[in-house]
PDB file of C-alpha atoms in Angstrom:
ATOM      1  CA  MET A 783     -72.989 -13.900  68.468  1.00  0.00           C
ATOM      2  CA  ASP A 784     -70.751 -10.955  69.161  1.00  0.00           C
ATOM      3  CA  PRO A 785     -69.118  -9.287  66.194  1.00  0.00           C
ATOM      4  CA  GLN A 786     -65.367  -9.300  66.149  1.00  0.00           C
ATOM      5  CA  ASN A 787     -63.082  -6.664  64.779  1.00  0.00           C
ATOM      6  CA  LEU A 788     -61.716  -7.691  61.382  1.00  0.00           C
ATOM      7  CA  THR A 789     -58.136  -7.427  62.562  1.00  0.00           C
ATOM      8  CA  HIS A 790     -58.862 -10.163  65.156  1.00  0.00           C
ATOM      9  CA  ILE A 791     -60.074 -12.633  62.522  1.00  0.00           C
ATOM     10  CA  SER A 792     -57.117 -14.530  61.149  1.00  0.00           C
ATOM     11  CA  LYS A 793     -58.738 -17.450  59.343  1.00  0.00           C
ATOM     12  CA  PHE A 794     -61.874 -18.968  57.817  1.00  0.00           C
ATOM     13  CA  LEU A 795     -63.076 -22.542  57.531  1.00  0.00           C
ATOM     14  CA  LEU A 796     -63.990 -23.649  54.000  1.00  0.00           C
ATOM     15  CA  LEU A 797     -66.626 -26.382  54.288  1.00  0.00           C
ATOM     16  CA  GLY A 798     -66.297 -27.388  50.628  1.00  0.00           C
ATOM     17  CA  LEU A 799     -68.928 -29.030  48.446  1.00  0.00           C
ATOM     18  CA  SER A 800     -69.414 -31.917  50.845  1.00  0.00           C
ATOM     19  CA  GLU A 801     -68.281 -32.885  54.336  1.00  0.00           C
ATOM     20  CA  ASN A 802     -68.773 -36.593  53.658  1.00  0.00           C
ATOM     21  CA  PRO A 803     -65.314 -38.238  54.027  1.00  0.00           C
ATOM     22  CA  GLU A 804     -66.214 -40.990  51.563  1.00  0.00           C
ATOM     23  CA  LEU A 805     -66.822 -38.451  48.786  1.00  0.00           C
ATOM     24  CA  GLN A 806     -63.495 -36.621  49.198  1.00  0.00           C
ATOM     25  CA  PRO A 807     -61.354 -38.982  47.008  1.00  0.00           C
ATOM     26  CA  LEU A 808     -64.013 -38.838  44.278  1.00  0.00           C
ATOM     27  CA  LEU A 809     -64.187 -35.034  44.421  1.00  0.00           C
ATOM     28  CA  PHE A 810     -60.387 -34.818  44.368  1.00  0.00           C
ATOM     29  CA  GLY A 811     -60.145 -37.015  41.282  1.00  0.00           C
ATOM     30  CA  ILE A 812     -62.930 -35.213  39.411  1.00  0.00           C
ATOM     31  CA  PHE A 813     -61.675 -31.690  40.087  1.00  0.00           C
ATOM     32  CA  LEU A 814     -58.012 -32.567  39.484  1.00  0.00           C
ATOM     33  CA  SER A 815     -58.970 -34.019  36.085  1.00  0.00           C
ATOM     34  CA  MET A 816     -61.101 -30.997  35.238  1.00  0.00           C
ATOM     35  CA  TYR A 817     -58.377 -28.569  36.275  1.00  0.00           C
ATOM     36  CA  LEU A 818     -55.660 -30.321  34.254  1.00  0.00           C
ATOM     37  CA  LEU A 819     -57.990 -30.517  31.249  1.00  0.00           C
ATOM     38  CA  THR A 820     -58.767 -26.799  31.588  1.00  0.00           C
ATOM     39  CA  VAL A 821     -55.135 -25.720  31.771  1.00  0.00           C
ATOM     40  CA  LEU A 822     -53.890 -28.050  29.028  1.00  0.00           C
ATOM     41  CA  GLY A 823     -56.826 -27.367  26.712  1.00  0.00           C
ATOM     42  CA  ASN A 824     -56.569 -23.602  26.977  1.00  0.00           C
ATOM     43  CA  LEU A 825     -52.756 -23.590  26.713  1.00  0.00           C
ATOM     44  CA  LEU A 826     -52.947 -25.779  23.623  1.00  0.00           C
ATOM     45  CA  PHE A 827     -55.505 -23.401  22.115  1.00  0.00           C
ATOM     46  CA  ILE A 828     -53.240 -20.405  22.786  1.00  0.00           C
ATOM     47  CA  LEU A 829     -50.219 -22.196  21.279  1.00  0.00           C
ATOM     48  CA  ALA A 830     -52.212 -23.170  18.188  1.00  0.00           C
ATOM     49  CA  VAL A 831     -53.356 -19.590  17.616  1.00  0.00           C
ATOM     50  CA  SER A 832     -49.942 -18.019  18.260  1.00  0.00           C
ATOM     51  CA  SER A 833     -48.119 -20.492  16.008  1.00  0.00           C
ATOM     52  CA  ASP A 834     -50.355 -19.995  12.959  1.00  0.00           C
ATOM     53  CA  PRO A 835     -50.161 -16.571  11.215  1.00  0.00           C
ATOM     54  CA  HIS A 836     -53.521 -17.238   9.535  1.00  0.00           C
ATOM     55  CA  LEU A 837     -55.178 -17.138  12.967  1.00  0.00           C
ATOM     56  CA  HIS A 838     -53.788 -13.721  13.889  1.00  0.00           C
ATOM     57  CA  THR A 839     -57.237 -12.139  13.570  1.00  0.00           C
ATOM     58  CA  PRO A 840     -59.391 -10.178  16.055  1.00  0.00           C
ATOM     59  CA  MET A 841     -61.619 -13.176  16.860  1.00  0.00           C
ATOM     60  CA  TYR A 842     -58.711 -15.469  17.753  1.00  0.00           C
ATOM     61  CA  PHE A 843     -56.933 -12.645  19.556  1.00  0.00           C
ATOM     62  CA  PHE A 844     -59.939 -12.315  21.870  1.00  0.00           C
ATOM     63  CA  LEU A 845     -60.239 -16.099  22.189  1.00  0.00           C
ATOM     64  CA  SER A 846     -56.591 -16.358  23.263  1.00  0.00           C
ATOM     65  CA  ASN A 847     -57.149 -13.735  25.949  1.00  0.00           C
ATOM     66  CA  LEU A 848     -60.311 -15.561  27.020  1.00  0.00           C
ATOM     67  CA  SER A 849     -58.266 -18.758  27.373  1.00  0.00           C
ATOM     68  CA  LEU A 850     -55.740 -16.938  29.576  1.00  0.00           C
ATOM     69  CA  ALA A 851     -58.566 -15.559  31.715  1.00  0.00           C
ATOM     70  CA  ASP A 852     -60.118 -19.037  31.989  1.00  0.00           C
ATOM     71  CA  ILE A 853     -56.843 -20.501  33.255  1.00  0.00           C
ATOM     72  CA  GLY A 854     -56.632 -17.749  35.871  1.00  0.00           C
ATOM     73  CA  PHE A 855     -60.315 -18.147  36.762  1.00  0.00           C
ATOM     74  CA  THR A 856     -59.991 -21.824  37.647  1.00  0.00           C
ATOM     75  CA  SER A 857     -56.528 -21.406  39.193  1.00  0.00           C
ATOM     76  CA  ALA A 858     -57.965 -18.896  41.672  1.00  0.00           C
ATOM     77  CA  THR A 859     -60.054 -21.588  43.395  1.00  0.00           C
ATOM     78  CA  ILE A 860     -59.363 -25.192  42.357  1.00  0.00           C
ATOM     79  CA  PRO A 861     -55.722 -25.639  43.547  1.00  0.00           C
ATOM     80  CA  LYS A 862     -56.684 -24.504  47.053  1.00  0.00           C
ATOM     81  CA  MET A 863     -59.698 -26.821  47.018  1.00  0.00           C
ATOM     82  CA  LEU A 864     -57.542 -29.772  45.937  1.00  0.00           C
ATOM     83  CA  MET A 865     -54.973 -28.999  48.627  1.00  0.00           C
ATOM     84  CA  ASN A 866     -57.715 -28.823  51.274  1.00  0.00           C
ATOM     85  CA  ILE A 867     -59.064 -32.231  50.251  1.00  0.00           C
ATOM     86  CA  HIS A 868     -55.605 -33.802  50.069  1.00  0.00           C
ATOM     87  CA  THR A 869     -54.370 -32.476  53.423  1.00  0.00           C
ATOM     88  CA  HIS A 870     -57.767 -32.623  55.201  1.00  0.00           C
ATOM     89  CA  HIS A 871     -57.016 -29.054  56.244  1.00  0.00           C
ATOM     90  CA  ARG A 872     -59.815 -26.670  55.257  1.00  0.00           C
ATOM     91  CA  ILE A 873     -58.487 -23.517  56.890  1.00  0.00           C
ATOM     92  CA  ILE A 874     -57.722 -20.432  54.807  1.00  0.00           C
ATOM     93  CA  SER A 875     -56.166 -17.320  56.339  1.00  0.00           C
ATOM     94  CA  TYR A 876     -57.938 -13.979  56.186  1.00  0.00           C
ATOM     95  CA  VAL A 877     -55.272 -12.499  53.899  1.00  0.00           C
ATOM     96  CA  ASN A 878     -55.323 -15.500  51.550  1.00  0.00           C
ATOM     97  CA  CYS A 879     -59.111 -15.338  51.505  1.00  0.00           C
ATOM     98  CA  LEU A 880     -58.975 -11.720  50.316  1.00  0.00           C
ATOM     99  CA  ILE A 881     -56.331 -12.622  47.718  1.00  0.00           C
ATOM    100  CA  GLN A 882     -58.436 -15.507  46.432  1.00  0.00           C
ATOM    101  CA  LEU A 883     -61.529 -13.307  46.318  1.00  0.00           C
ATOM    102  CA  SER A 884     -59.602 -10.643  44.398  1.00  0.00           C
ATOM    103  CA  PHE A 885     -58.303 -13.051  41.764  1.00  0.00           C
ATOM    104  CA  PHE A 886     -61.675 -14.773  41.418  1.00  0.00           C
ATOM    105  CA  SER A 887     -63.462 -11.442  40.930  1.00  0.00           C
ATOM    106  CA  PHE A 888     -60.786 -10.205  38.526  1.00  0.00           C
ATOM    107  CA  PHE A 889     -60.728 -13.216  36.204  1.00  0.00           C
ATOM    108  CA  GLY A 890     -64.499 -13.698  36.431  1.00  0.00           C
ATOM    109  CA  CYS A 891     -65.048 -10.097  35.358  1.00  0.00           C
ATOM    110  CA  MET A 892     -62.387 -10.485  32.654  1.00  0.00           C
ATOM    111  CA  ASP A 893     -64.300 -13.452  31.237  1.00  0.00           C
ATOM    112  CA  ASN A 894     -67.472 -11.423  31.399  1.00  0.00           C
ATOM    113  CA  LEU A 895     -66.065  -8.407  29.553  1.00  0.00           C
ATOM    114  CA  LEU A 896     -64.204 -10.466  26.934  1.00  0.00           C
ATOM    115  CA  LEU A 897     -67.413 -12.306  26.063  1.00  0.00           C
ATOM    116  CA  THR A 898     -69.036  -8.897  25.601  1.00  0.00           C
ATOM    117  CA  VAL A 899     -66.201  -7.689  23.361  1.00  0.00           C
ATOM    118  CA  MET A 900     -66.446 -10.889  21.322  1.00  0.00           C
ATOM    119  CA  ALA A 901     -70.185 -10.326  20.846  1.00  0.00           C
ATOM    120  CA  ASN A 902     -69.354  -6.890  19.445  1.00  0.00           C
ATOM    121  CA  ASP A 903     -66.731  -8.492  17.198  1.00  0.00           C
ATOM    122  CA  ARG A 904     -69.326 -10.939  15.809  1.00  0.00           C
ATOM    123  CA  PHE A 905     -71.778  -8.069  15.333  1.00  0.00           C
ATOM    124  CA  VAL A 906     -69.288  -6.156  13.175  1.00  0.00           C
ATOM    125  CA  ALA A 907     -68.282  -9.325  11.265  1.00  0.00           C
ATOM    126  CA  VAL A 908     -71.894 -10.213  10.394  1.00  0.00           C
ATOM    127  CA  CYS A 909     -73.500  -6.799  10.011  1.00  0.00           C
ATOM    128  CA  GLN A 910     -70.604  -4.847   8.481  1.00  0.00           C
ATOM    129  CA  PRO A 911     -68.366  -7.482   6.830  1.00  0.00           C
ATOM    130  CA  LEU A 912     -66.835  -5.107   4.283  1.00  0.00           C
ATOM    131  CA  HIS A 913     -65.704  -2.669   6.982  1.00  0.00           C
ATOM    132  CA  TYR A 914     -64.661  -5.385   9.464  1.00  0.00           C
ATOM    133  CA  PRO A 915     -60.861  -5.215   8.828  1.00  0.00           C
ATOM    134  CA  VAL A 916     -60.924  -1.435   9.179  1.00  0.00           C
ATOM    135  CA  ILE A 917     -63.150  -1.256  12.270  1.00  0.00           C
ATOM    136  CA  MET A 918     -61.641  -4.188  14.184  1.00  0.00           C
ATOM    137  CA  ASN A 919     -58.039  -3.119  13.708  1.00  0.00           C
ATOM    138  CA  LEU A 920     -55.136  -4.143  15.942  1.00  0.00           C
ATOM    139  CA  HIS A 921     -55.181  -0.927  17.994  1.00  0.00           C
ATOM    140  CA  LEU A 922     -58.907  -1.172  18.763  1.00  0.00           C
ATOM    141  CA  CYS A 923     -58.628  -4.849  19.726  1.00  0.00           C
ATOM    142  CA  GLY A 924     -55.743  -4.066  22.045  1.00  0.00           C
ATOM    143  CA  LEU A 925     -57.711  -1.188  23.540  1.00  0.00           C
ATOM    144  CA  PHE A 926     -60.706  -3.454  24.176  1.00  0.00           C
ATOM    145  CA  VAL A 927     -58.536  -5.951  26.083  1.00  0.00           C
ATOM    146  CA  LEU A 928     -56.745  -3.198  28.007  1.00  0.00           C
ATOM    147  CA  VAL A 929     -60.034  -1.573  29.077  1.00  0.00           C
ATOM    148  CA  SER A 930     -61.370  -4.999  30.086  1.00  0.00           C
ATOM    149  CA  PHE A 931     -58.256  -5.542  32.190  1.00  0.00           C
ATOM    150  CA  PHE A 932     -58.561  -2.255  34.091  1.00  0.00           C
ATOM    151  CA  LEU A 933     -62.326  -2.592  34.596  1.00  0.00           C
ATOM    152  CA  SER A 934     -61.780  -6.110  35.957  1.00  0.00           C
ATOM    153  CA  LEU A 935     -59.100  -4.778  38.280  1.00  0.00           C
ATOM    154  CA  LEU A 936     -61.510  -2.114  39.499  1.00  0.00           C
ATOM    155  CA  ASN A 937     -64.230  -4.705  40.086  1.00  0.00           C
ATOM    156  CA  SER A 938     -61.785  -6.905  41.979  1.00  0.00           C
ATOM    157  CA  GLN A 939     -60.630  -4.088  44.253  1.00  0.00           C
ATOM    158  CA  LEU A 940     -64.193  -2.976  44.955  1.00  0.00           C
ATOM    159  CA  HIS A 941     -65.139  -6.470  46.111  1.00  0.00           C
ATOM    160  CA  CYS A 942     -61.984  -6.693  48.212  1.00  0.00           C
ATOM    161  CA  LEU A 943     -62.648  -3.282  49.771  1.00  0.00           C
ATOM    162  CA  MET A 944     -66.242  -4.155  50.666  1.00  0.00           C
ATOM    163  CA  VAL A 945     -65.261  -7.444  52.289  1.00  0.00           C
ATOM    164  CA  SER A 946     -62.439  -5.769  54.213  1.00  0.00           C
ATOM    165  CA  GLN A 947     -65.010  -3.470  55.849  1.00  0.00           C
ATOM    166  CA  ILE A 948     -67.156  -6.334  57.144  1.00  0.00           C
ATOM    167  CA  ALA A 949     -67.369  -7.034  60.877  1.00  0.00           C
ATOM    168  CA  PHE A 950     -67.645 -10.823  61.090  1.00  0.00           C
ATOM    169  CA  CYS A 951     -69.333 -12.874  63.777  1.00  0.00           C
ATOM    170  CA  THR A 952     -67.540 -15.593  65.705  1.00  0.00           C
ATOM    171  CA  ASP A 953     -68.875 -18.142  63.210  1.00  0.00           C
ATOM    172  CA  VAL A 954     -66.508 -17.877  60.264  1.00  0.00           C
ATOM    173  CA  GLU A 955     -67.421 -21.098  58.440  1.00  0.00           C
ATOM    174  CA  ILE A 956     -67.845 -20.557  54.701  1.00  0.00           C
ATOM    175  CA  PRO A 957     -70.233 -23.140  53.175  1.00  0.00           C
ATOM    176  CA  HIS A 958     -68.342 -23.200  49.898  1.00  0.00           C
ATOM    177  CA  PHE A 959     -65.076 -24.438  48.367  1.00  0.00           C
ATOM    178  CA  PHE A 960     -63.627 -20.926  48.069  1.00  0.00           C
ATOM    179  CA  CYS A 961     -64.054 -17.434  49.506  1.00  0.00           C
ATOM    180  CA  ASP A 962     -67.213 -16.565  47.643  1.00  0.00           C
ATOM    181  CA  PRO A 963     -68.131 -12.872  48.177  1.00  0.00           C
ATOM    182  CA  SER A 964     -71.848 -13.634  48.568  1.00  0.00           C
ATOM    183  CA  GLN A 965     -71.113 -16.194  51.291  1.00  0.00           C
ATOM    184  CA  LEU A 966     -68.788 -13.793  53.102  1.00  0.00           C
ATOM    185  CA  PHE A 967     -71.527 -11.160  53.233  1.00  0.00           C
ATOM    186  CA  ASN A 968     -73.812 -13.725  54.869  1.00  0.00           C
ATOM    187  CA  LEU A 969     -71.311 -14.063  57.744  1.00  0.00           C
ATOM    188  CA  THR A 970     -71.434 -10.417  58.751  1.00  0.00           C
ATOM    189  CA  CYS A 971     -72.885  -9.199  62.034  1.00  0.00           C
ATOM    190  CA  SER A 972     -72.946  -5.553  61.001  1.00  0.00           C
ATOM    191  CA  GLU A 973     -75.625  -3.673  59.100  1.00  0.00           C
ATOM    192  CA  THR A 974     -75.560  -4.862  55.480  1.00  0.00           C
ATOM    193  CA  THR A 975     -78.256  -2.752  53.826  1.00  0.00           C
ATOM    194  CA  ILE A 976     -75.829  -0.254  52.320  1.00  0.00           C
ATOM    195  CA  LYS A 977     -73.373  -3.000  51.368  1.00  0.00           C
ATOM    196  CA  ASN A 978     -76.164  -5.015  49.711  1.00  0.00           C
ATOM    197  CA  ILE A 979     -77.201  -1.980  47.703  1.00  0.00           C
ATOM    198  CA  LEU A 980     -73.577  -1.486  46.672  1.00  0.00           C
ATOM    199  CA  VAL A 981     -73.237  -5.163  45.717  1.00  0.00           C
ATOM    200  CA  TYR A 982     -76.358  -4.999  43.544  1.00  0.00           C
ATOM    201  CA  PHE A 983     -75.150  -1.749  42.001  1.00  0.00           C
ATOM    202  CA  ILE A 984     -71.760  -3.268  41.124  1.00  0.00           C
ATOM    203  CA  GLY A 985     -73.548  -6.360  39.799  1.00  0.00           C
ATOM    204  CA  ALA A 986     -75.768  -4.182  37.624  1.00  0.00           C
ATOM    205  CA  ILE A 987     -72.775  -2.282  36.223  1.00  0.00           C
ATOM    206  CA  PHE A 988     -70.342  -5.158  35.676  1.00  0.00           C
ATOM    207  CA  GLY A 989     -73.007  -7.773  34.927  1.00  0.00           C
ATOM    208  CA  GLY A 990     -76.098  -6.004  33.620  1.00  0.00           C
ATOM    209  CA  VAL A 991     -74.325  -3.703  31.175  1.00  0.00           C
ATOM    210  CA  PRO A 992     -72.314  -6.508  29.470  1.00  0.00           C
ATOM    211  CA  VAL A 993     -75.395  -8.729  29.226  1.00  0.00           C
ATOM    212  CA  SER A 994     -77.373  -5.848  27.721  1.00  0.00           C
ATOM    213  CA  ALA A 995     -74.570  -5.200  25.222  1.00  0.00           C
ATOM    214  CA  ILE A 996     -74.519  -8.891  24.223  1.00  0.00           C
ATOM    215  CA  LEU A 997     -78.304  -8.960  23.807  1.00  0.00           C
ATOM    216  CA  PHE A 998     -78.146  -5.782  21.712  1.00  0.00           C
ATOM    217  CA  SER A 999     -75.396  -7.235  19.492  1.00  0.00           C
ATOM    218  CA  TYR A1000     -77.250 -10.483  18.884  1.00  0.00           C
ATOM    219  CA  THR A1001     -80.539  -8.708  18.271  1.00  0.00           C
ATOM    220  CA  ARG A1002     -78.867  -6.702  15.524  1.00  0.00           C
ATOM    221  CA  ILE A1003     -77.212  -9.874  14.197  1.00  0.00           C
ATOM    222  CA  VAL A1004     -80.548 -11.730  14.003  1.00  0.00           C
ATOM    223  CA  PHE A1005     -82.261  -8.871  12.152  1.00  0.00           C
ATOM    224  CA  SER A1006     -79.310  -8.581   9.780  1.00  0.00           C
ATOM    225  CA  VAL A1007     -79.200 -12.325   9.055  1.00  0.00           C
ATOM    226  CA  LEU A1008     -82.947 -12.510   8.435  1.00  0.00           C
ATOM    227  CA  ARG A1009     -82.483 -10.092   5.552  1.00  0.00           C
ATOM    228  CA  VAL A1010     -80.048 -12.476   3.838  1.00  0.00           C
ATOM    229  CA  PRO A1011     -81.962 -14.044   0.898  1.00  0.00           C
ATOM    230  CA  SER A1012     -80.209 -17.425   0.706  1.00  0.00           C
ATOM    231  CA  SER A1013     -80.526 -20.121   3.358  1.00  0.00           C
ATOM    232  CA  GLY A1014     -76.851 -20.949   2.903  1.00  0.00           C
ATOM    233  CA  GLY A1015     -75.890 -17.368   3.709  1.00  0.00           C
ATOM    234  CA  LYS A1016     -78.052 -17.421   6.824  1.00  0.00           C
ATOM    235  CA  TYR A1017     -76.482 -20.664   7.997  1.00  0.00           C
ATOM    236  CA  LYS A1018     -72.959 -19.359   7.430  1.00  0.00           C
ATOM    237  CA  ALA A1019     -73.729 -16.136   9.340  1.00  0.00           C
ATOM    238  CA  PHE A1020     -75.273 -17.971  12.295  1.00  0.00           C
ATOM    239  CA  SER A1021     -72.510 -20.589  12.366  1.00  0.00           C
ATOM    240  CA  THR A1022     -69.925 -17.879  13.043  1.00  0.00           C
ATOM    241  CA  CYS A1023     -71.807 -16.998  16.249  1.00  0.00           C
ATOM    242  CA  GLY A1024     -72.860 -20.466  17.410  1.00  0.00           C
ATOM    243  CA  SER A1025     -69.815 -21.264  19.565  1.00  0.00           C
ATOM    244  CA  HIS A1026     -69.779 -17.865  21.225  1.00  0.00           C
ATOM    245  CA  LEU A1027     -73.526 -18.021  21.913  1.00  0.00           C
ATOM    246  CA  SER A1028     -73.154 -21.471  23.517  1.00  0.00           C
ATOM    247  CA  VAL A1029     -70.449 -20.207  25.892  1.00  0.00           C
ATOM    248  CA  VAL A1030     -72.463 -17.070  26.703  1.00  0.00           C
ATOM    249  CA  CYS A1031     -75.560 -19.114  27.624  1.00  0.00           C
ATOM    250  CA  LEU A1032     -73.537 -21.528  29.766  1.00  0.00           C
ATOM    251  CA  PHE A1033     -71.559 -18.819  31.555  1.00  0.00           C
ATOM    252  CA  TYR A1034     -74.323 -16.297  32.186  1.00  0.00           C
ATOM    253  CA  GLY A1035     -77.064 -18.851  32.767  1.00  0.00           C
ATOM    254  CA  THR A1036     -75.266 -20.506  35.677  1.00  0.00           C
ATOM    255  CA  ALA A1037     -73.885 -17.196  36.996  1.00  0.00           C
ATOM    256  CA  ILE A1038     -77.401 -15.707  37.138  1.00  0.00           C
ATOM    257  CA  VAL A1039     -78.642 -18.785  39.026  1.00  0.00           C
ATOM    258  CA  VAL A1040     -75.900 -18.277  41.649  1.00  0.00           C
ATOM    259  CA  TYR A1041     -76.581 -14.543  41.896  1.00  0.00           C
ATOM    260  CA  LEU A1042     -80.346 -14.959  42.319  1.00  0.00           C
ATOM    261  CA  SER A1043     -80.090 -17.893  44.728  1.00  0.00           C
ATOM    262  CA  SER A1044     -77.751 -15.964  47.032  1.00  0.00           C
ATOM    263  CA  ALA A1045     -80.068 -12.957  46.914  1.00  0.00           C
ATOM    264  CA  VAL A1046     -83.264 -14.941  47.582  1.00  0.00           C
ATOM    265  CA  SER A1047     -81.979 -17.299  50.256  1.00  0.00           C
ATOM    266  CA  PRO A1048     -78.760 -17.402  52.311  1.00  0.00           C
ATOM    267  CA  ALA A1049     -79.120 -21.190  52.762  1.00  0.00           C
ATOM    268  CA  PRO A1050     -75.726 -22.953  52.997  1.00  0.00           C
ATOM    269  CA  ARG A1051     -74.312 -24.378  49.762  1.00  0.00           C
ATOM    270  CA  ARG A1052     -77.227 -23.070  47.685  1.00  0.00           C
ATOM    271  CA  GLY A1053     -75.938 -22.392  44.227  1.00  0.00           C
ATOM    272  CA  ALA A1054     -72.631 -24.200  44.816  1.00  0.00           C
ATOM    273  CA  THR A1055     -73.263 -26.594  41.921  1.00  0.00           C
ATOM    274  CA  ALA A1056     -74.059 -23.708  39.599  1.00  0.00           C
ATOM    275  CA  THR A1057     -70.855 -22.006  40.746  1.00  0.00           C
ATOM    276  CA  VAL A1058     -68.900 -25.085  39.690  1.00  0.00           C
ATOM    277  CA  MET A1059     -70.602 -24.891  36.291  1.00  0.00           C
ATOM    278  CA  TYR A1060     -69.566 -21.332  35.451  1.00  0.00           C
ATOM    279  CA  SER A1061     -66.229 -21.227  37.290  1.00  0.00           C
ATOM    280  CA  VAL A1062     -64.903 -24.707  36.428  1.00  0.00           C
ATOM    281  CA  VAL A1063     -66.930 -26.474  33.733  1.00  0.00           C
ATOM    282  CA  THR A1064     -67.301 -23.499  31.365  1.00  0.00           C
ATOM    283  CA  PRO A1065     -63.541 -22.654  31.303  1.00  0.00           C
ATOM    284  CA  MET A1066     -62.836 -26.340  30.701  1.00  0.00           C
ATOM    285  CA  LEU A1067     -65.275 -26.580  27.789  1.00  0.00           C
ATOM    286  CA  ASN A1068     -64.429 -23.262  26.110  1.00  0.00           C
ATOM    287  CA  PRO A1069     -61.442 -24.454  24.003  1.00  0.00           C
ATOM    288  CA  PHE A1070     -63.370 -27.547  22.913  1.00  0.00           C
ATOM    289  CA  ILE A1071     -66.509 -25.586  22.018  1.00  0.00           C
ATOM    290  CA  TYR A1072     -64.504 -23.163  19.895  1.00  0.00           C
ATOM    291  CA  SER A1073     -62.456 -25.956  18.275  1.00  0.00           C
ATOM    292  CA  LEU A1074     -65.144 -28.593  17.722  1.00  0.00           C
ATOM    293  CA  ARG A1075     -66.408 -27.365  14.345  1.00  0.00           C
ATOM    294  CA  ASN A1076     -63.557 -25.013  13.517  1.00  0.00           C
ATOM    295  CA  ARG A1077     -61.392 -26.258  10.644  1.00  0.00           C
ATOM    296  CA  ASP A1078     -58.841 -23.465  11.131  1.00  0.00           C
ATOM    297  CA  ILE A1079     -58.150 -24.439  14.742  1.00  0.00           C
ATOM    298  CA  LYS A1080     -58.080 -28.152  13.902  1.00  0.00           C
ATOM    299  CA  GLY A1081     -55.580 -27.505  11.114  1.00  0.00           C
ATOM    300  CA  ALA A1082     -53.422 -25.314  13.365  1.00  0.00           C
ATOM    301  CA  LEU A1083     -53.435 -27.972  16.104  1.00  0.00           C
ATOM    302  CA  GLN A1084     -52.455 -30.699  13.638  1.00  0.00           C
ATOM    303  CA  ARG A1085     -49.576 -28.598  12.283  1.00  0.00           C
ATOM    304  CA  LEU A1086     -48.440 -27.716  15.811  1.00  0.00           C
ATOM    305  CA  LEU A1087     -48.489 -31.321  16.999  1.00  0.00           C
ATOM    306  CA  SER A1088     -46.803 -32.593  13.841  1.00  0.00           C
ATOM    307  CA  ARG A1089     -43.995 -30.034  14.251  1.00  0.00           C
ATOM    308  CA  GLN A1090     -43.532 -31.078  17.854  1.00  0.00           C
ATOM    309  CA  ALA A1091     -43.492 -34.748  16.896  1.00  0.00           C
ATOM    310  CA  TYR A1092     -40.987 -34.087  14.085  1.00  0.00           C
ATOM    311  CA  SER A1093     -38.702 -32.116  16.432  1.00  0.00           C
ATOM    312  CA  CYS A1094     -38.667 -35.021  18.892  1.00  0.00           C
ATOM    313  CA  LEU A1095     -37.451 -37.475  16.261  1.00  0.00           C
TER     314      LEU A1095
END
């Protein structure tokens, strides 16, 4: 196939998770339900935190920002997928593909960095509880979120810049439900050695460094907790990290599967299920994981809902 100049490529064909017509209504129903649950769950979590002064702490501040990032993360891909299934029109323009890629990379990186910041927050809370209010002050928390925002923006623009330099072949079918960067690189007809090195380098910086920081934080937490004499104290210390650790394992576990599968084999749709797990299922489950055994959040939600019910009377 002859490579085309990028300016001559105006659209891509998104093949989706399945081309079976009989499965399309089922996929539409499942993903619409998951998307609505994600948006409503995360918005409700944000409202509960913002409405209760007792929850205006660093941990819930980071969780609220994580909920915002999760809404953006799913909104970058799922609405377009639902529209494609509903209209039976799977075309996405080149410009919209770059926009979708940019938002997906931005919010995905934002999730990544916020989880890292939250691991540091848990490390300070467990290992230095007496100094926690001083160390994790409002200015530092705001700085953490601001730095995460600008680093995510940088990551997003780097991905967009790399894709914009690709010379695509005449076959511009993307075997995915969105403009996945790894799938776009598989469509190139130009030399990709340098681009692959750059992709792995960016992955090591924006993926490897946060994972290493999380592992370091939890290693220190484990050693600190093991020195606690009472079993009750150990349980209380570990319980403060359980929800965050569950989300970290779910998010990074599936993301690593996608990253390795795309690197090992460019087979169509490989890793698509894992992509759904970390880009759709994890954002949907996050508010429930953090609220399931959290009395503060449950109490805030009850007070919020009761106020709303009283105001409607």
